[in-house]
Tab-separated table of C-alpha atoms and ligand atoms in Angstrom:
chain	number	residue	atom	x	y	z
A	1	MET	CA	-0.047	-0.055	0.021
A	2	GLN	CA	1.174	3.475	-0.817
A	3	LYS	CA	2.338	5.458	2.158
A	4	LEU	CA	0.912	8.919	2.991
A	5	PRO	CA	3.242	11.867	2.212
A	6	GLU	CA	5.160	12.470	5.468
A	7	ASP	CA	3.474	15.739	6.503
A	8	LEU	CA	0.089	14.228	5.896
A	9	ALA	CA	0.912	11.273	7.949
A	10	SER	CA	2.134	13.568	10.923
A	11	LEU	CA	-1.093	15.522	10.722
A	12	VAL	CA	-2.987	12.303	10.887
A	13	SER	CA	-0.925	11.320	14.052
A	14	PHE	CA	-1.899	14.581	15.766
A	15	LEU	CA	-5.480	14.157	14.969
A	16	LYS	CA	-5.448	10.572	16.385
A	17	LYS	CA	-4.474	12.160	19.689
A	18	LEU	CA	-8.084	13.559	20.005
A	19	PRO	CA	-10.520	11.673	22.088
A	20	GLY	CA	-12.743	9.394	19.943
A	21	VAL	CA	-10.668	9.870	16.748
A	22	GLY	CA	-9.147	6.514	15.342
A	23	ALA	CA	-6.915	6.042	12.337
A	24	ARG	CA	-9.556	6.255	9.665
A	25	THR	CA	-11.374	9.248	11.088
A	26	ALA	CA	-8.052	10.981	11.457
A	27	GLU	CA	-7.109	10.200	7.803
A	28	ARG	CA	-10.593	11.447	6.683
A	29	PHE	CA	-9.968	14.761	8.587
A	30	ALA	CA	-6.428	15.210	7.186
A	31	PHE	CA	-7.613	14.812	3.686
A	32	GLU	CA	-10.639	17.388	4.480
A	33	PHE	CA	-7.951	19.879	5.691
A	34	ILE	CA	-5.923	19.525	2.487
A	35	ALA	CA	-9.120	20.752	0.603
A	36	TRP	CA	-9.750	23.727	2.724
A	37	PRO	CA	-8.922	27.196	1.395
A	38	SER	CA	-5.563	28.268	2.655
A	39	ALA	CA	-6.855	31.329	4.433
A	40	ASP	CA	-9.131	29.006	6.667
A	41	LEU	CA	-6.109	26.853	7.416
A	42	ALA	CA	-4.055	29.796	8.218
A	43	ALA	CA	-6.820	31.143	10.570
A	44	LEU	CA	-7.156	27.773	12.269
A	45	ALA	CA	-3.361	27.478	12.717
A	46	ASP	CA	-3.301	30.942	14.292
A	47	LEU	CA	-6.069	30.137	16.534
A	48	LEU	CA	-4.489	26.943	17.796
A	49	ARG	CA	-1.175	28.665	18.330
A	50	GLU	CA	-2.557	31.464	20.340
A	51	LEU	CA	-5.063	29.373	22.280
A	52	PRO	CA	-3.117	28.763	25.417
A	53	GLU	CA	-2.209	32.442	25.721
A	54	LYS	CA	-5.581	33.720	24.824
A	55	VAL	CA	-7.535	31.291	27.092
A	56	PRO	CA	-5.621	30.769	30.117
A	57	PRO	CA	-6.609	29.187	33.224
A	58	CYS	CA	-8.017	31.369	35.906
A	59	ALA	CA	-5.287	32.010	38.504
A	60	THR	CA	-7.683	31.399	41.321
A	61	CYS	CA	-9.745	28.330	40.376
A	62	GLY	CA	-8.191	26.933	37.139
A	63	CYS	CA	-11.203	27.425	35.119
A	64	LEU	CA	-10.497	28.817	31.563
A	65	THR	CA	-11.185	32.402	30.867
A	66	ASP	CA	-10.383	34.900	28.308
A	67	LYS	CA	-10.916	37.796	30.760
A	68	GLY	CA	-8.462	37.560	33.503
A	69	LYS	CA	-10.677	36.575	36.391
A	70	CYS	CA	-12.980	33.778	35.387
A	71	PRO	CA	-16.798	34.411	35.244
A	72	PHE	CA	-17.207	32.169	38.296
A	73	CYS	CA	-14.590	33.930	40.537
A	74	ALA	CA	-15.728	37.462	39.313
A	75	ASN	CA	-19.293	36.961	39.988
A	76	PRO	CA	-20.179	38.137	43.595
A	77	GLU	CA	-23.427	36.443	43.283
A	78	ARG	CA	-21.901	32.989	43.282
A	79	ASP	CA	-22.296	31.238	46.647
A	80	SER	CA	-18.659	31.090	47.855
A	81	GLU	CA	-19.465	28.629	50.564
A	82	GLN	CA	-19.845	25.851	48.042
A	83	LEU	CA	-16.730	24.694	46.221
A	84	CYS	CA	-16.963	22.164	43.576
A	85	ILE	CA	-13.825	20.178	42.720
A	86	ILE	CA	-13.451	19.137	39.245
A	87	SER	CA	-10.710	17.360	37.123
A	88	SER	CA	-11.149	19.337	34.010
A	89	PRO	CA	-12.069	23.016	33.192
A	90	ARG	CA	-14.650	21.421	30.740
A	91	ASP	CA	-16.597	19.994	33.573
A	92	ALA	CA	-17.597	23.395	34.804
A	93	PHE	CA	-19.300	24.076	31.650
A	94	ALA	CA	-21.153	20.634	31.737
A	95	ILE	CA	-22.246	21.538	35.387
A	96	GLU	CA	-23.256	25.058	34.708
A	97	ALA	CA	-25.512	23.834	31.772
A	98	THR	CA	-27.598	21.940	34.479
A	99	HIS	CA	-28.442	25.497	35.972
A	100	SER	CA	-28.450	23.708	39.381
A	101	TYR	CA	-25.290	24.870	41.071
A	102	ARG	CA	-24.502	28.464	42.169
A	103	GLY	CA	-21.156	27.831	44.012
A	104	ARG	CA	-17.576	28.303	42.727
A	105	TYR	CA	-15.078	25.769	41.242
A	106	HIS	CA	-11.656	24.368	41.852
A	107	VAL	CA	-9.959	22.529	38.877
A	108	ILE	CA	-7.360	19.917	39.851
A	109	GLU	CA	-4.751	19.152	37.274
A	110	HIS	CA	-5.011	15.401	37.254
A	111	LEU	CA	-6.818	12.612	38.930
A	112	LEU	CA	-4.540	10.324	41.133
A	113	SER	CA	-3.187	7.564	39.012
A	114	PRO	CA	-0.331	5.892	40.653
A	115	LEU	CA	-0.001	3.543	37.812
A	116	ASP	CA	0.720	6.414	35.311
A	117	GLY	CA	3.056	8.143	38.001
A	118	ARG	CA	0.412	10.805	38.851
A	119	HIS	CA	0.805	11.159	42.635
A	120	ALA	CA	-0.851	13.071	45.438
A	121	SER	CA	1.814	15.926	45.329
A	122	GLU	CA	0.282	17.141	42.034
A	123	LEU	CA	-3.007	17.524	43.467
A	124	ARG	CA	-1.859	20.805	45.266
A	125	LEU	CA	-4.098	20.115	48.394
A	126	ASP	CA	-2.547	23.392	49.608
A	127	ARG	CA	-4.453	25.463	46.976
A	128	ILE	CA	-7.850	23.759	47.811
A	129	GLU	CA	-7.222	24.412	51.526
A	130	GLU	CA	-6.359	28.095	50.741
A	131	GLN	CA	-9.756	28.321	48.856
A	132	ILE	CA	-11.571	26.750	51.950
A	133	ARG	CA	-9.925	29.151	54.445
A	134	LYS	CA	-10.325	32.260	52.227
A	135	HIS	CA	-14.033	31.767	51.399
A	136	ALA	CA	-15.045	29.998	54.527
A	137	VAL	CA	-16.189	27.049	52.340
A	138	ARG	CA	-18.751	24.858	54.087
A	139	GLU	CA	-19.439	22.348	51.483
A	140	LEU	CA	-16.915	20.594	49.107
A	141	ILE	CA	-18.724	18.853	46.163
A	142	VAL	CA	-16.403	16.414	44.519
A	143	ALA	CA	-17.368	15.856	40.790
A	144	PHE	CA	-14.982	13.331	39.358
A	145	ASP	CA	-15.600	10.735	36.740
A	146	SER	CA	-16.808	7.369	37.952
A	147	THR	CA	-13.587	5.638	37.437
A	148	LEU	CA	-10.888	4.100	39.570
A	149	GLU	CA	-8.836	7.253	39.280
A	150	GLY	CA	-11.997	9.425	40.261
A	151	ASP	CA	-12.589	7.120	43.053
A	152	THR	CA	-9.126	7.025	44.383
A	153	THR	CA	-8.778	10.905	44.102
A	154	ALA	CA	-12.201	11.463	45.838
A	155	LEU	CA	-11.175	9.151	48.759
A	156	TYR	CA	-7.892	10.981	49.148
A	157	LEU	CA	-9.596	14.397	49.322
A	158	LYS	CA	-12.013	13.047	51.837
A	159	LYS	CA	-9.220	11.499	54.033
A	160	HIS	CA	-7.066	14.725	53.911
A	161	LEU	CA	-9.793	17.379	53.983
A	162	GLY	CA	-12.578	15.528	55.716
A	163	SER	CA	-11.465	16.450	59.205
A	164	GLN	CA	-11.913	20.092	58.843
A	165	ALA	CA	-14.358	21.550	61.141
A	166	GLY	CA	-17.721	22.654	59.583
A	167	LEU	CA	-16.785	21.183	56.195
A	168	ASN	CA	-19.120	18.945	54.544
A	169	ILE	CA	-17.715	16.780	51.714
A	170	SER	CA	-20.083	15.107	49.215
A	171	ARG	CA	-19.610	13.454	45.846
A	172	LEU	CA	-21.948	13.327	42.957
A	173	ALA	CA	-24.503	10.536	43.134
A	174	PHE	CA	-23.935	7.659	40.688
A	175	GLY	CA	-26.989	6.121	39.586
A	176	LEU	CA	-29.292	5.056	36.860
A	177	PRO	CA	-29.232	7.061	33.646
A	178	VAL	CA	-32.480	9.058	33.313
A	179	GLY	CA	-34.983	6.804	31.491
A	180	SER	CA	-33.057	3.520	31.718
A	181	SER	CA	-34.521	0.251	32.385
A	182	LEU	CA	-32.994	-1.925	35.125
A	183	GLU	CA	-32.412	-4.940	32.876
A	184	TYR	CA	-29.972	-3.028	30.768
A	185	ILE	CA	-27.941	-1.577	33.437
A	186	ASP	CA	-24.412	-2.913	34.059
A	187	GLY	CA	-23.604	-4.425	37.427
A	188	GLY	CA	-21.251	-1.803	38.475
A	189	THR	CA	-23.739	1.006	37.907
A	190	LEU	CA	-26.422	-0.916	39.671
A	191	THR	CA	-24.181	-1.512	42.663
A	192	ARG	CA	-23.590	2.016	42.908
A	193	ALA	CA	-27.078	3.074	42.560
A	194	LEU	CA	-28.059	0.555	45.367
A	195	ALA	CA	-25.204	1.809	47.492
A	196	GLY	CA	-26.342	5.548	46.914
A	197	ARG	CA	-29.991	4.875	47.320
A	198	GLN	CA	-32.130	7.855	49.007
A	199	SER	CA	-35.231	7.621	50.895
A	200	PHE	CA	-38.347	9.150	49.243
B	301	LIG	ZN1	-11.815	31.319	38.598
């Protein structure tokens, strides 16, 4: 089989780094780019190059912002007694879309994953503690993925911050997807749903 020209192949390998993009899709995207007008390609290249500088993390909470202080830290109407710990700035937008949270956020850089060499020192617990002190936080909401890494990190936070007086630590409930039927739910999800049952 004829190999792709070198630059096209390296574009494909960049695109393959995107979540959910396999070799075939990456190749399709790469050929699509080749067909774009060069002005569009240049605009995209500029945008990508300047992205880290133009949309940096908020110095206080780590959420992404193009305005210095992020909209959550800058808004005095947000409830500063609630702090939601997330593992990606993207999660703040997902939670905001629910319109059911009015507190502030704190982004940790990584979930704990000892196997990948991501250890507790990278969590910067001191920064979370500073937020708790500064804003007299009363509730810490841990909103991590339902994965081994998410569980490990949540437990670590609970262990190290849980003894603070007047601080309640909660974690998102994991349960049945809305509209789901029990027979199609996998065992792990059902176990969690059972463990997190609520009286009604
Ligand atoms: Zn912020």
